[in-house]
Amino acid sequence: MRLLVWLPLLVLALPFTSFLLLAVVAPLRRAGRVAGAVGIAAIAASLGGALLIWNEGFRHTATWAWLPGDGGPMATVGLLVDPLANAMLVLVTLVSFLVQVYSLAYLADEPAPALGRYYTYQSLFAFSMLGLVLSPGFLQMFVFWELVGLCSYLLIGYWYQRPAAARAAVKAFWITKLGDLGFIIGIVMLWAATGTFEFATLFAKAQAHALAIPALGTIMFLIYLGAVGKSAQFPLHVWLPDAMEGPTPVSALIHAATMVTAGVYMVTRAQPLFALVPDVLALIGWVGAFTALLAATMACVENDIKRVLAYSTVSQLGYMMAAAGAGAAEAGFFHLLTHGLFKALLFLGAGAVIHAVGSNDIFRMGGLFRAMPQTGLVFLVGTLALAGVPPLAGFFSKEAVLGGVWAAHMTWPFVMLALTAFLTAFYMFRVVFTAFFGPATAAGHAHEPAWAMRGPLWLLAALTVLLGLRLAAGGGEAHGPAWLAPLSVGLALAGVALAWAMYQRGALDPRRVAAAFPLSVLDALARRRYGLDALYDGLYRGFVLALSRLVGWIDRYLVDGVLNVASAWTLRGGDALRRIQSGVPQDYVFGVAFGVLFLVVWARLWMR
Amino acid sequence: MSLGAYLTLAALVFAIGLFGVLTRRNAVGILLGIELMLNAVNINLVAFARFHGDVAGLVFTLFTIAITVAEVAVGLAIVIVIFRVRRTVDADRLDLLRG
């Protein structure tokens, strides 16, 4: 047992050690693949530790004083190990490990120093994410929250020479910062009202009804804003599709399985606090459901395979948030875990396809199932899981979410989520039918990827299936009414059927369907991303750029102008005064004589 | 004779010396003007010493005369060197320090 106390700390410290090693020892980092081996070894050991902790069902809280204050520390750092954190630990270390192994093959063509840099960031990310998961208080969570944001920025901008990647990195950073601003204000307000950052203390107060703070609604709303930014909820979701400029394994790890779920994790973690403010909770549910639907419609018209998956991630994050908002946080968290597995699988599968085809456009793929049957098979498994087809893992978590939302009597969010389920099946099978079946349009010859890439794919696919089978064998506790399971399966199958009819069978022409009246408006809107990107662009241009232009004008013409005028007058004055200095000593004596005369006269006449 | 007469004489000599310093174009003339001004001061010192019965004024006068001699020696030496270099002692043309 003594060992187990230190185990979480070890799980946390290993990636950090790897990061330090790679960051400080430059020759090791520049060695590329060796750096990768260091990172993989560290995260593999971490995974082992996390599995051990999870297997033991270990619960432990350790805190150390951080900021000293009157009467006890103002803030603490520590480790909070409970079932929630345990499950998340396993997910984070597992996906991190698989992604790092996968990256070794995926980024094999990268120059060694760049690969070393990649693994340095990966190790830092693993450390930050684990630190976030293990946070026993809001303050530590915020610190790691920002660290994962930093890693996201660094990894999106991994190919920083590409302007699009650099722009996407900055966009992701800025937009999540908007939410984080609310997060930190909320934390500080909560601290000002209660004097603590710690979850345990806050929850105890919440249970004892000692949290009757008048501004609690505002505080929790501000804290929720952090999750809106991080978990890409409407209206701050615009950064996530752009984040696909990063390498695909990064998208799989950070922008599908782990970091973007930090917001959901935080809301789940702080559920006792959110439960005190039903208005905010309802808002979370509505925004989540709306985000899910909105992102699903955008995924339907996207041709870039990674962006489809990105919108799908936004949509599924909306699902999780909707569950949290409906008071069924454990259902949302369950969906987070299963989604982490099969979305990482889908992204890694998409990465294999992109690696083989050299393009992101699904209409330039086609017939890939024949060329790469293994990738196709695991991709299909992931797609079925995402679409919510039993007995895969996604079906159970999705049903739990829908049941939770229905039980909370949120009818409209439920309808939106049900519609999303239909659209999810549709757009995912649109990708599958277009890219893997149908006529082979792929330029060049596609081939199966290296084993370092196939291994993680198979493992994730096996886990998705096994988890689903395990849940199915467990009978799957009855969530919600009896008609729910047939409904969600029916919606999924309808989506699959529609995609089949449109993209495989050709019975319906997608263009003509999209041109029919009510859909044409939606199609046009979705293709323009509902003007949200343009809106942010406009805000950025109109507000930030206008402000900077104004500041630039003030600097150039007012601040510099004053200086220029002053210097010009100094020059001119000096030029005028220069002429007094004739160089002839007699002139000076003249000045002295008349000066003395003037002083004498002045003294006699006025100084009486 | 009253003290006022001595002081008037000294003031006149000083004014003449100052006029010479300000108007002469020859550097030697300027030195002569300075000489006059210094001697006007000497007259003042001697007159005050006489009328106040204080010997300190006489002592100062002796010092002034000695220093004046040195000043003239140095001043004339400078004028001679300037003449050797510039081939002129016209004060109006010695304006190397003009701004």
XYZ file of C-alpha atoms in Angstrom:
707
model
C 0.000 0.000 0.000
C 2.897 2.291 0.764
C 4.055 1.991 -2.803
C 0.648 2.792 -4.140
C 0.686 6.191 -2.431
C 3.656 7.182 -4.513
C 2.447 5.576 -7.687
C 0.308 8.490 -8.937
C 3.221 10.789 -8.316
C 5.415 8.469 -10.325
C 2.883 8.349 -13.164
C 2.959 12.123 -13.194
C 6.723 12.445 -12.834
C 7.762 10.063 -15.599
C 6.588 12.130 -18.575
C 7.955 15.220 -16.862
C 11.345 13.572 -16.485
C 11.238 12.628 -20.126
C 10.319 16.196 -21.027
C 13.140 17.637 -18.913
C 15.615 15.172 -20.327
C 14.671 15.988 -23.899
C 14.401 19.697 -23.288
C 17.715 20.064 -21.484
C 19.911 17.484 -23.190
C 20.061 18.902 -26.701
C 22.015 16.044 -28.357
C 19.391 13.577 -27.144
C 16.574 15.712 -28.553
C 18.319 16.169 -31.867
C 18.754 12.434 -32.134
C 15.104 12.204 -33.233
C 14.127 8.575 -32.948
C 16.131 8.138 -29.755
C 14.191 11.038 -28.274
C 11.051 9.252 -29.376
C 12.204 6.101 -27.597
C 12.760 8.088 -24.394
C 9.290 9.608 -24.589
C 7.663 6.273 -25.383
C 9.509 4.486 -22.577
C 8.398 7.123 -20.067
C 4.758 7.066 -21.158
C 4.745 3.260 -21.299
C 5.916 3.132 -17.671
C 3.268 5.733 -16.850
C 0.643 3.590 -18.552
C 1.721 0.625 -16.459
C 1.402 2.676 -13.296
C -1.977 4.051 -14.339
C -3.270 0.549 -15.083
C -2.074 -0.622 -11.686
C -3.797 2.271 -9.938
C -6.975 1.687 -11.917
C -6.920 -2.013 -11.222
C -6.630 -1.381 -7.485
C -9.478 1.116 -7.603
C -7.221 3.297 -5.553
C -8.475 6.399 -3.722
C -6.077 8.826 -2.183
C -5.699 12.543 -1.672
C -2.369 14.116 -0.937
C -1.904 17.846 -0.714
C 1.052 20.030 0.023
C 0.998 23.691 0.974
C 1.886 25.944 -1.904
C 1.147 29.606 -1.249
C 1.535 30.343 2.463
C -1.103 32.534 4.057
C -2.559 33.539 7.406
C -4.047 30.543 9.138
C -3.131 27.771 6.753
C -1.920 27.780 3.177
C -3.735 29.947 0.679
C -3.394 27.372 -2.034
C -2.305 23.766 -2.145
C -0.952 21.440 -4.744
C -1.394 17.723 -4.644
C -2.815 14.616 -6.156
C -6.433 13.561 -6.092
C -6.839 9.911 -7.004
C -10.393 8.621 -7.274
C -12.271 6.458 -9.795
C -12.889 9.464 -12.033
C -9.204 10.352 -12.142
C -8.193 6.692 -12.445
C -10.250 6.118 -15.572
C -8.963 9.344 -17.077
C -5.374 8.438 -16.177
C -5.660 5.180 -18.071
C -7.232 6.882 -21.079
C -4.625 9.651 -21.206
C -1.607 7.400 -20.767
C -2.990 4.763 -23.125
C -3.795 7.136 -25.972
C -0.574 9.077 -25.374
C 1.417 5.876 -25.543
C -0.284 4.631 -28.697
C -0.028 8.000 -30.387
C 3.651 8.282 -29.572
C 4.318 4.846 -31.006
C 2.211 5.682 -34.061
C 4.010 8.991 -34.557
C 7.328 7.192 -34.826
C 6.159 5.776 -38.158
C 3.844 8.610 -39.173
C 6.536 11.260 -38.792
C 9.374 9.020 -39.987
C 10.210 11.429 -42.802
C 10.657 14.354 -40.466
C 14.193 15.624 -39.832
C 15.605 14.296 -36.555
C 15.664 17.605 -34.618
C 12.021 18.280 -35.503
C 11.060 14.787 -34.397
C 12.906 15.341 -31.121
C 11.029 18.594 -30.629
C 7.787 16.739 -31.297
C 8.519 14.181 -28.601
C 9.571 16.894 -26.182
C 6.167 18.536 -26.620
C 4.428 15.168 -26.416
C 6.077 14.423 -23.078
C 5.198 17.868 -21.787
C 1.629 17.344 -22.910
C 1.360 13.971 -21.195
C 2.689 15.491 -17.979
C 0.349 18.479 -18.178
C -2.711 16.398 -18.939
C -1.965 13.960 -16.113
C -1.409 16.884 -13.776
C -4.779 18.301 -14.802
C -6.487 14.993 -14.202
C -4.899 14.580 -10.775
C -5.606 18.152 -9.629
C -7.225 18.292 -6.200
C -8.159 21.938 -6.607
C -9.177 24.569 -9.108
C -5.911 26.464 -8.976
C -3.670 23.530 -9.825
C -6.191 22.509 -12.453
C -5.976 25.942 -13.994
C -2.180 25.837 -14.115
C -2.191 22.492 -15.929
C -5.163 23.645 -17.968
C -2.993 26.415 -19.381
C -0.067 24.027 -19.829
C -2.110 21.684 -21.999
C -3.284 24.760 -23.907
C 0.338 25.662 -24.476
C 1.156 22.135 -25.676
C -1.835 22.267 -27.990
C -0.507 25.531 -29.412
C 2.977 24.112 -29.844
C 1.797 20.909 -31.487
C -0.750 22.528 -33.807
C 2.060 24.786 -34.890
C 4.474 21.874 -35.209
C 4.884 22.624 -38.906
C 5.366 26.260 -38.078
C 6.835 27.039 -41.486
C 3.351 26.557 -42.931
C 1.424 29.810 -42.546
C -1.885 27.961 -42.140
C -0.490 25.912 -39.236
C 0.985 28.944 -37.526
C -2.302 30.818 -37.923
C -4.335 27.878 -36.644
C -2.061 27.574 -33.602
C -2.510 31.222 -32.746
C -6.250 31.012 -33.362
C -6.578 27.997 -31.073
C -4.565 29.745 -28.411
C -6.524 32.976 -28.559
C -9.967 31.486 -28.665
C -9.345 29.112 -25.787
C -7.859 32.029 -23.873
C -11.199 33.820 -24.191
C -12.786 31.027 -22.209
C -9.866 30.714 -19.813
C -10.279 34.348 -18.878
C -13.727 33.507 -17.535
C -12.324 30.401 -15.867
C -9.714 32.227 -13.812
C -12.054 35.057 -12.864
C -14.557 32.448 -11.715
C -11.925 30.593 -9.690
C -10.713 33.743 -8.008
C -14.272 34.868 -7.236
C -14.995 31.454 -5.776
C -11.848 31.687 -3.691
C -12.748 35.186 -2.519
C -16.128 33.880 -1.376
C -15.011 30.606 0.189
C -11.292 30.970 0.824
C -10.348 27.692 -0.783
C -9.519 26.222 -4.161
C -9.781 22.621 -3.042
C -12.504 20.394 -4.437
C -12.847 18.356 -1.252
C -13.477 21.419 0.923
C -15.802 22.984 -1.628
C -17.815 19.785 -2.038
C -18.099 19.371 1.733
C -19.448 22.912 1.946
C -21.807 22.279 -0.948
C -23.165 19.205 0.788
C -23.581 21.044 4.085
C -25.510 23.802 2.235
C -22.815 26.220 3.317
C -22.265 27.595 -0.150
C -25.064 30.142 -0.217
C -22.997 32.708 -2.089
C -25.180 35.213 -3.933
C -22.897 35.237 -6.991
C -22.535 31.457 -7.227
C -24.472 31.396 -10.509
C -22.101 33.941 -12.045
C -19.065 32.154 -10.650
C -20.078 28.768 -12.011
C -20.985 30.324 -15.339
C -17.515 31.889 -15.565
C -15.890 28.575 -14.669
C -18.034 26.912 -17.307
C -16.700 29.429 -19.844
C -13.287 27.810 -19.439
C -14.846 24.521 -20.473
C -16.590 26.229 -23.400
C -13.230 27.306 -24.770
C -11.347 24.118 -24.028
C -14.069 21.686 -25.043
C -14.950 23.658 -28.155
C -18.545 24.450 -27.271
C -20.590 26.903 -29.291
C -19.657 29.725 -29.857
C -15.973 29.101 -29.128
C -15.765 25.887 -31.180
C -14.182 27.511 -34.222
C -10.615 26.763 -33.227
C -10.938 22.977 -33.208
C -11.454 22.355 -36.950
C -8.556 24.685 -37.696
C -6.408 22.820 -35.197
C -6.334 19.978 -37.740
C -3.345 21.757 -39.281
C -1.246 19.897 -36.736
C 0.056 16.387 -37.420
C -2.746 13.801 -37.389
C -1.483 11.911 -34.296
C -1.622 15.210 -32.432
C -5.213 15.651 -33.519
C -5.947 12.148 -32.302
C -4.382 12.727 -28.909
C -5.045 16.334 -28.066
C -7.978 17.344 -30.205
C -10.032 14.212 -29.854
C -9.213 12.017 -26.891
C -7.682 14.081 -24.136
C -7.223 17.826 -24.013
C -10.549 18.860 -25.487
C -12.257 16.597 -23.002
C -10.619 18.528 -20.155
C -13.625 20.834 -20.112
C -16.004 17.903 -19.743
C -13.733 16.423 -17.116
C -13.736 19.687 -15.179
C -17.509 20.002 -15.315
C -17.817 16.372 -14.229
C -15.308 16.921 -11.452
C -17.101 20.026 -10.210
C -20.539 18.442 -10.588
C -21.481 18.980 -6.897
C -20.891 22.687 -7.392
C -22.725 22.917 -10.712
C -25.619 21.020 -9.166
C -26.209 24.030 -6.908
C -26.968 26.281 -9.867
C -29.670 24.670 -12.022
C -29.776 27.625 -14.409
C -26.140 27.247 -15.384
C -26.615 23.497 -15.626
C -29.546 23.948 -17.995
C -27.444 26.348 -20.051
C -24.659 23.761 -20.242
C -27.165 21.183 -21.460
C -28.725 23.439 -24.086
C -25.418 24.754 -25.374
C -24.058 21.207 -25.473
C -26.989 19.871 -27.465
C -26.941 22.857 -29.798
C -23.194 22.473 -30.337
C -23.692 18.796 -31.089
C -26.293 19.519 -33.769
C -24.502 22.506 -35.269
C -21.189 20.687 -35.592
C -22.899 17.615 -37.038
C -24.445 19.668 -39.840
C -21.078 21.190 -40.641
C -19.475 17.747 -40.680
C -21.979 16.691 -43.363
C -20.663 19.168 -45.929
C -16.958 18.962 -45.139
C -14.680 17.202 -47.617
C -11.497 17.175 -45.569
C -11.435 13.860 -43.692
C -9.721 15.372 -40.667
C -12.129 18.268 -40.493
C -15.075 15.894 -40.637
C -13.586 14.145 -37.644
C -12.918 17.475 -35.963
C -16.544 18.566 -36.348
C -17.550 15.156 -35.156
C -15.398 15.700 -32.066
C -17.058 19.057 -31.436
C -20.394 17.329 -31.845
C -19.543 14.511 -29.432
C -18.160 17.001 -26.913
C -21.541 18.658 -27.134
C -23.057 15.279 -26.285
C -20.891 14.986 -23.195
C -21.675 18.511 -22.099
C -25.373 17.973 -22.665
C -25.203 14.942 -20.392
C -23.344 16.947 -17.751
C -25.923 19.703 -18.082
C -28.736 17.215 -17.640
C -27.212 16.134 -14.351
C -26.014 12.848 -15.822
C -22.330 13.699 -15.618
C -21.327 10.071 -15.214
C -23.019 9.299 -18.540
C -21.109 12.175 -20.116
C -17.875 10.942 -18.613
C -18.614 7.444 -19.827
C -19.104 8.846 -23.315
C -15.836 10.748 -22.886
C -13.976 7.501 -22.243
C -15.499 5.494 -25.084
C -15.273 8.470 -27.423
C -11.608 8.887 -26.483
C -10.953 5.348 -27.640
C -12.828 5.282 -30.917
C -12.128 8.877 -31.926
C -8.410 8.325 -31.416
C -8.873 5.193 -33.529
C -10.640 7.161 -36.257
C -8.034 9.899 -36.289
C -5.169 7.450 -36.400
C -6.972 5.571 -39.163
C -7.464 8.832 -41.047
C -3.779 9.497 -40.506
C -2.921 6.160 -42.087
C -5.143 7.004 -45.052
C -3.661 10.481 -45.446
C -0.197 8.977 -45.148
C -1.023 6.547 -47.949
C -2.940 8.877 -50.259
C -1.193 12.152 -49.527
C -4.402 14.146 -49.495
C -7.075 15.065 -46.984
C -9.910 15.269 -49.486
C -12.247 12.286 -49.232
C -13.301 12.684 -52.858
C -9.729 12.104 -53.945
C -9.675 8.809 -52.076
C -11.997 5.974 -52.944
C -11.727 2.233 -53.127
C -9.200 2.301 -50.350
C -10.708 -0.757 -48.698
C -9.115 -2.958 -51.300
C -5.716 -1.284 -51.046
C -5.571 -1.180 -47.265
C -8.094 -3.657 -45.819
C -6.680 -3.582 -42.294
C -6.947 0.179 -41.986
C -10.363 0.043 -43.601
C -11.550 -2.555 -41.138
C -10.435 -0.663 -38.034
C -11.781 2.570 -39.459
C -15.101 0.847 -39.993
C -15.051 -0.346 -36.383
C -14.431 3.205 -35.204
C -17.157 4.552 -37.470
C -19.694 2.013 -36.253
C -18.792 2.842 -32.673
C -19.158 6.568 -33.326
C -22.423 6.054 -35.159
C -23.707 4.216 -32.108
C -24.263 0.782 -33.560
C -24.473 -1.997 -30.947
C -22.659 -3.800 -29.545
C -19.790 -1.352 -29.858
C -18.784 0.933 -27.030
C -20.237 4.096 -28.530
C -23.756 2.704 -28.544
C -23.902 2.266 -24.785
C -22.417 5.628 -23.884
C -24.587 7.439 -26.394
C -27.669 5.730 -25.109
C -26.665 6.637 -21.554
C -26.333 10.271 -22.575
C -29.669 10.306 -24.373
C -31.315 8.559 -21.431
C -29.833 11.070 -19.011
C -31.028 14.030 -21.048
C -34.497 12.504 -21.416
C -34.675 11.805 -17.682
C -33.918 15.467 -17.004
C -37.027 16.396 -19.059
C -34.967 18.419 -21.501
C -37.097 17.587 -24.504
C -35.602 19.951 -27.051
C -31.985 19.137 -26.263
C -33.013 15.489 -26.495
C -34.470 16.056 -29.959
C -31.341 17.892 -31.050
C -29.154 15.076 -29.755
C -31.283 12.431 -31.448
C -31.023 14.334 -34.714
C -27.283 14.566 -34.139
C -27.121 10.796 -33.721
C -28.747 10.414 -37.134
C -26.411 12.969 -38.721
C -23.388 11.376 -37.057
C -24.101 8.042 -38.674
C -24.750 9.816 -41.967
C -21.579 11.896 -42.189
C -19.330 9.134 -40.893
C -20.614 6.661 -43.440
C -20.410 9.347 -46.075
C -16.680 9.339 -45.372
C -16.473 5.554 -45.260
C -18.393 4.989 -48.498
C -16.590 7.750 -50.334
C -13.086 6.996 -49.167
C -13.014 3.246 -48.678
C -15.568 1.946 -51.143
C -16.751 3.079 -54.493
C -14.536 3.711 -57.497
C -10.846 3.952 -56.847
C -9.915 7.542 -57.506
C -6.853 7.647 -55.322
C -3.851 9.148 -56.972
C -0.779 6.988 -56.518
C -0.870 3.568 -54.961
C -2.206 3.323 -51.452
C -0.625 0.740 -49.182
C -0.972 -0.517 -45.637
C 1.020 1.556 -43.149
C 3.967 0.351 -41.096
C 3.379 -1.877 -38.100
C 4.112 0.952 -35.680
C 0.975 2.553 -37.088
C -1.110 -0.574 -37.534
C -0.417 -1.815 -33.997
C -2.064 1.107 -32.211
C -4.968 0.968 -34.668
C -5.632 -2.686 -33.978
C -5.252 -2.202 -30.254
C -7.732 0.671 -30.176
C -10.164 -1.210 -32.394
C -9.897 -4.280 -30.163
C -10.493 -2.147 -27.073
C -13.525 -0.510 -28.661
C -15.016 -3.892 -29.511
C -14.068 -5.535 -26.224
C -15.401 -2.656 -24.175
C -18.635 -2.837 -26.135
C -18.907 -6.595 -25.720
C -18.167 -6.310 -22.034
C -20.904 -3.715 -21.656
C -23.289 -5.797 -23.712
C -22.509 -8.865 -21.616
C -23.058 -6.797 -18.480
C -26.608 -6.337 -19.743
C -26.098 -2.573 -19.924
C -28.065 -0.984 -17.113
C -31.382 0.302 -18.324
C -30.949 3.975 -19.111
C -34.174 5.773 -19.716
C -37.285 4.353 -21.310
C -37.468 1.082 -23.228
C -37.949 2.759 -26.619
C -34.612 4.525 -26.327
C -32.323 1.729 -27.521
C -34.407 0.908 -30.611
C -34.687 4.620 -31.352
C -30.947 5.274 -31.249
C -30.173 2.145 -33.251
C -32.888 3.092 -35.730
C -31.498 6.611 -36.103
C -27.994 5.283 -36.631
C -29.143 2.746 -39.217
C -31.220 5.388 -40.975
C -28.142 7.572 -41.207
C -26.100 4.703 -42.568
C -28.828 3.876 -45.061
C -29.074 7.457 -46.270
C -25.308 7.663 -46.705
C -25.389 4.357 -48.557
C -28.137 5.550 -50.844
C -26.396 8.813 -51.585
C -22.731 7.928 -51.786
C -22.588 4.206 -52.499
C -25.684 3.261 -54.417
C -26.086 6.622 -56.105
C -29.852 6.396 -55.749
C -29.939 9.956 -54.505
C -27.737 12.625 -55.927
C -26.164 14.507 -53.003
C -26.102 17.704 -55.015
C -29.799 17.548 -55.832
C -30.670 16.690 -52.240
C -28.634 19.642 -51.046
C -30.346 21.896 -53.576
C -33.870 21.058 -52.377
C -35.397 24.033 -50.621
C -35.086 23.745 -46.847
C -31.852 21.854 -47.135
C -30.289 24.274 -49.599
C -30.358 27.081 -47.032
C -28.881 24.781 -44.415
C -26.305 23.526 -46.878
C -25.214 27.031 -47.776
C -25.057 28.014 -44.124
C -23.140 24.922 -43.095
C -20.681 25.343 -45.927
C -20.062 28.870 -44.695
C -19.766 27.470 -41.164
C -22.786 29.534 -40.166
C -20.691 32.630 -40.657
C -19.088 32.062 -37.304
C -15.559 31.912 -38.617
C -16.303 34.998 -40.653
C -17.779 36.609 -37.575
C -14.649 35.969 -35.549
C -12.587 37.060 -38.479
C -14.642 40.214 -38.701
C -14.416 40.798 -34.983
C -10.709 40.270 -35.152
C -10.346 42.568 -38.108
C -12.894 45.077 -36.959
C -12.006 45.199 -33.329
C -8.475 44.011 -32.702
C -6.992 45.306 -35.923
C -8.891 48.592 -35.685
C -7.696 48.995 -32.140
C -4.138 48.228 -33.121
C -4.400 50.640 -36.040
C -5.679 53.310 -33.666
C -2.900 52.588 -31.206
C -0.422 52.601 -34.084
C -1.753 55.959 -35.257
C -1.529 57.403 -31.764
C 1.979 56.084 -31.404
C 3.087 57.318 -34.798
C 1.460 60.703 -34.834
C 0.797 61.711 -31.236
C 3.589 60.156 -29.180
C 6.205 60.309 -31.894
C 4.795 63.646 -33.071
C 5.337 65.303 -29.708
C 8.879 63.956 -29.656
C 9.559 65.041 -33.210
C 8.255 68.560 -32.590
C 10.263 68.816 -29.389
C 13.429 67.647 -31.089
C 12.862 69.919 -34.091
C 12.409 72.911 -31.822
C 15.482 71.960 -29.842
C 17.478 71.792 -33.046
C 16.153 75.089 -34.292
C 16.669 76.756 -30.919
C 20.207 75.445 -30.765
C 20.809 76.761 -34.255
C 19.564 80.208 -33.232
C 21.538 80.260 -30.000
C 24.663 79.096 -31.810
C 24.926 82.472 -33.541
C 25.445 84.227 -30.193
C 28.749 82.414 -29.897
C 30.785 84.558 -32.273
C 34.180 83.256 -31.128
C 35.421 86.833 -30.720
C 36.419 87.393 -27.060
C 35.513 91.050 -27.214
C 31.864 90.172 -27.792
C 31.878 88.081 -24.633
C 33.498 90.850 -22.625
C 30.877 93.185 -24.040
C 28.168 90.847 -22.818
C 29.754 90.562 -19.384
C 30.215 94.358 -19.077
C 26.653 95.142 -20.044
C 25.363 92.275 -17.951
C 27.096 93.678 -14.887
C 25.832 97.149 -15.761
C 22.318 95.810 -16.064
C 22.591 93.982 -12.743
C 23.874 97.098 -10.997
C 21.116 99.276 -12.416
C 18.530 96.603 -11.623
C 19.848 96.315 -8.077
C 19.665 100.054 -7.517
C 16.264 100.682 -9.091
C 14.147 97.618 -8.372
C 15.808 95.842 -5.474
C 14.948 98.475 -2.897
C 41.206 115.517 -1.574
C 38.223 113.405 -0.729
C 37.823 109.667 -1.262
C 35.204 110.402 -3.905
C 37.781 112.053 -6.163
C 40.004 108.969 -6.047
C 37.071 106.706 -6.755
C 35.954 108.873 -9.657
C 39.460 108.752 -11.103
C 39.507 104.959 -10.696
C 36.100 104.648 -12.341
C 37.253 106.793 -15.250
C 40.427 104.757 -15.729
C 38.365 101.533 -15.517
C 35.886 102.822 -18.080
C 38.685 103.881 -20.419
C 40.291 100.435 -20.002
C 36.998 98.665 -20.653
C 36.406 100.822 -23.713
C 39.860 99.887 -24.954
C 39.220 96.180 -24.365
C 35.906 96.341 -26.192
C 36.951 98.438 -29.153
C 40.626 97.786 -29.929
C 41.103 95.305 -32.727
C 44.730 94.723 -31.935
C 45.294 92.028 -29.311
C 48.106 94.069 -27.726
C 45.712 96.996 -27.379
C 43.237 94.745 -25.603
C 45.972 93.700 -23.189
C 46.715 97.371 -22.539
C 43.028 97.958 -21.773
C 43.072 95.115 -19.281
C 46.156 96.714 -17.734
C 44.251 99.975 -17.254
C 41.302 98.220 -15.678
C 43.563 96.413 -13.232
C 45.278 99.662 -12.300
C 41.918 101.313 -11.711
C 41.302 98.589 -9.179
C 44.700 99.308 -7.682
C 43.785 102.998 -7.273
C 40.619 101.953 -5.481
C 42.527 99.650 -3.142
C 45.174 102.264 -2.299
C 42.571 104.986 -1.769
C 40.508 102.841 0.594
C 43.675 101.812 2.464
C 44.622 105.429 2.929
C 41.239 106.665 4.086
C 40.453 103.702 6.345
C 43.964 103.480 7.723
C 44.110 99.822 6.889
C 47.345 98.439 5.508
C 45.648 95.377 3.992
C 44.716 97.364 0.897
C 48.359 98.151 0.238
C 49.287 94.511 0.579
C 46.576 93.538 -1.933
C 47.830 96.188 -4.326
C 51.323 94.724 -4.203
C 49.909 91.305 -4.991
C 47.844 92.692 -7.845
C 50.853 94.399 -9.376
C 52.881 91.207 -9.193
C 50.078 89.156 -10.731
C 49.506 91.789 -13.399
C 53.120 91.482 -14.424
C 52.752 87.768 -14.750
C 49.490 88.203 -16.667
C 51.067 90.580 -19.123
C 54.011 88.258 -19.603
C 51.761 85.297 -20.328
C 49.330 87.380 -22.378
C 52.054 88.856 -24.578
C 53.598 85.408 -25.031
C 50.215 84.103 -26.230
C 49.838 87.063 -28.572
C 53.300 86.401 -30.041
C 52.526 82.730 -30.571
C 49.186 83.618 -32.194
C 51.017 86.012 -34.489
C 53.487 83.333 -35.473
C 50.736 80.888 -36.292
C 48.053 83.128 -37.793
C 50.211 85.977 -39.088
C 47.772 88.394 -37.481
C 46.761 89.708 -34.069
C 43.475 91.194 -35.272
C 40.971 90.170 -32.576
C 38.075 90.076 -35.054
C 39.792 87.371 -37.060
C 40.678 85.232 -34.051
C 37.274 83.537 -34.017
C 38.134 79.851 -34.191
C 35.623 79.166 -31.379
C 32.696 80.594 -33.321
C 29.579 78.451 -32.928
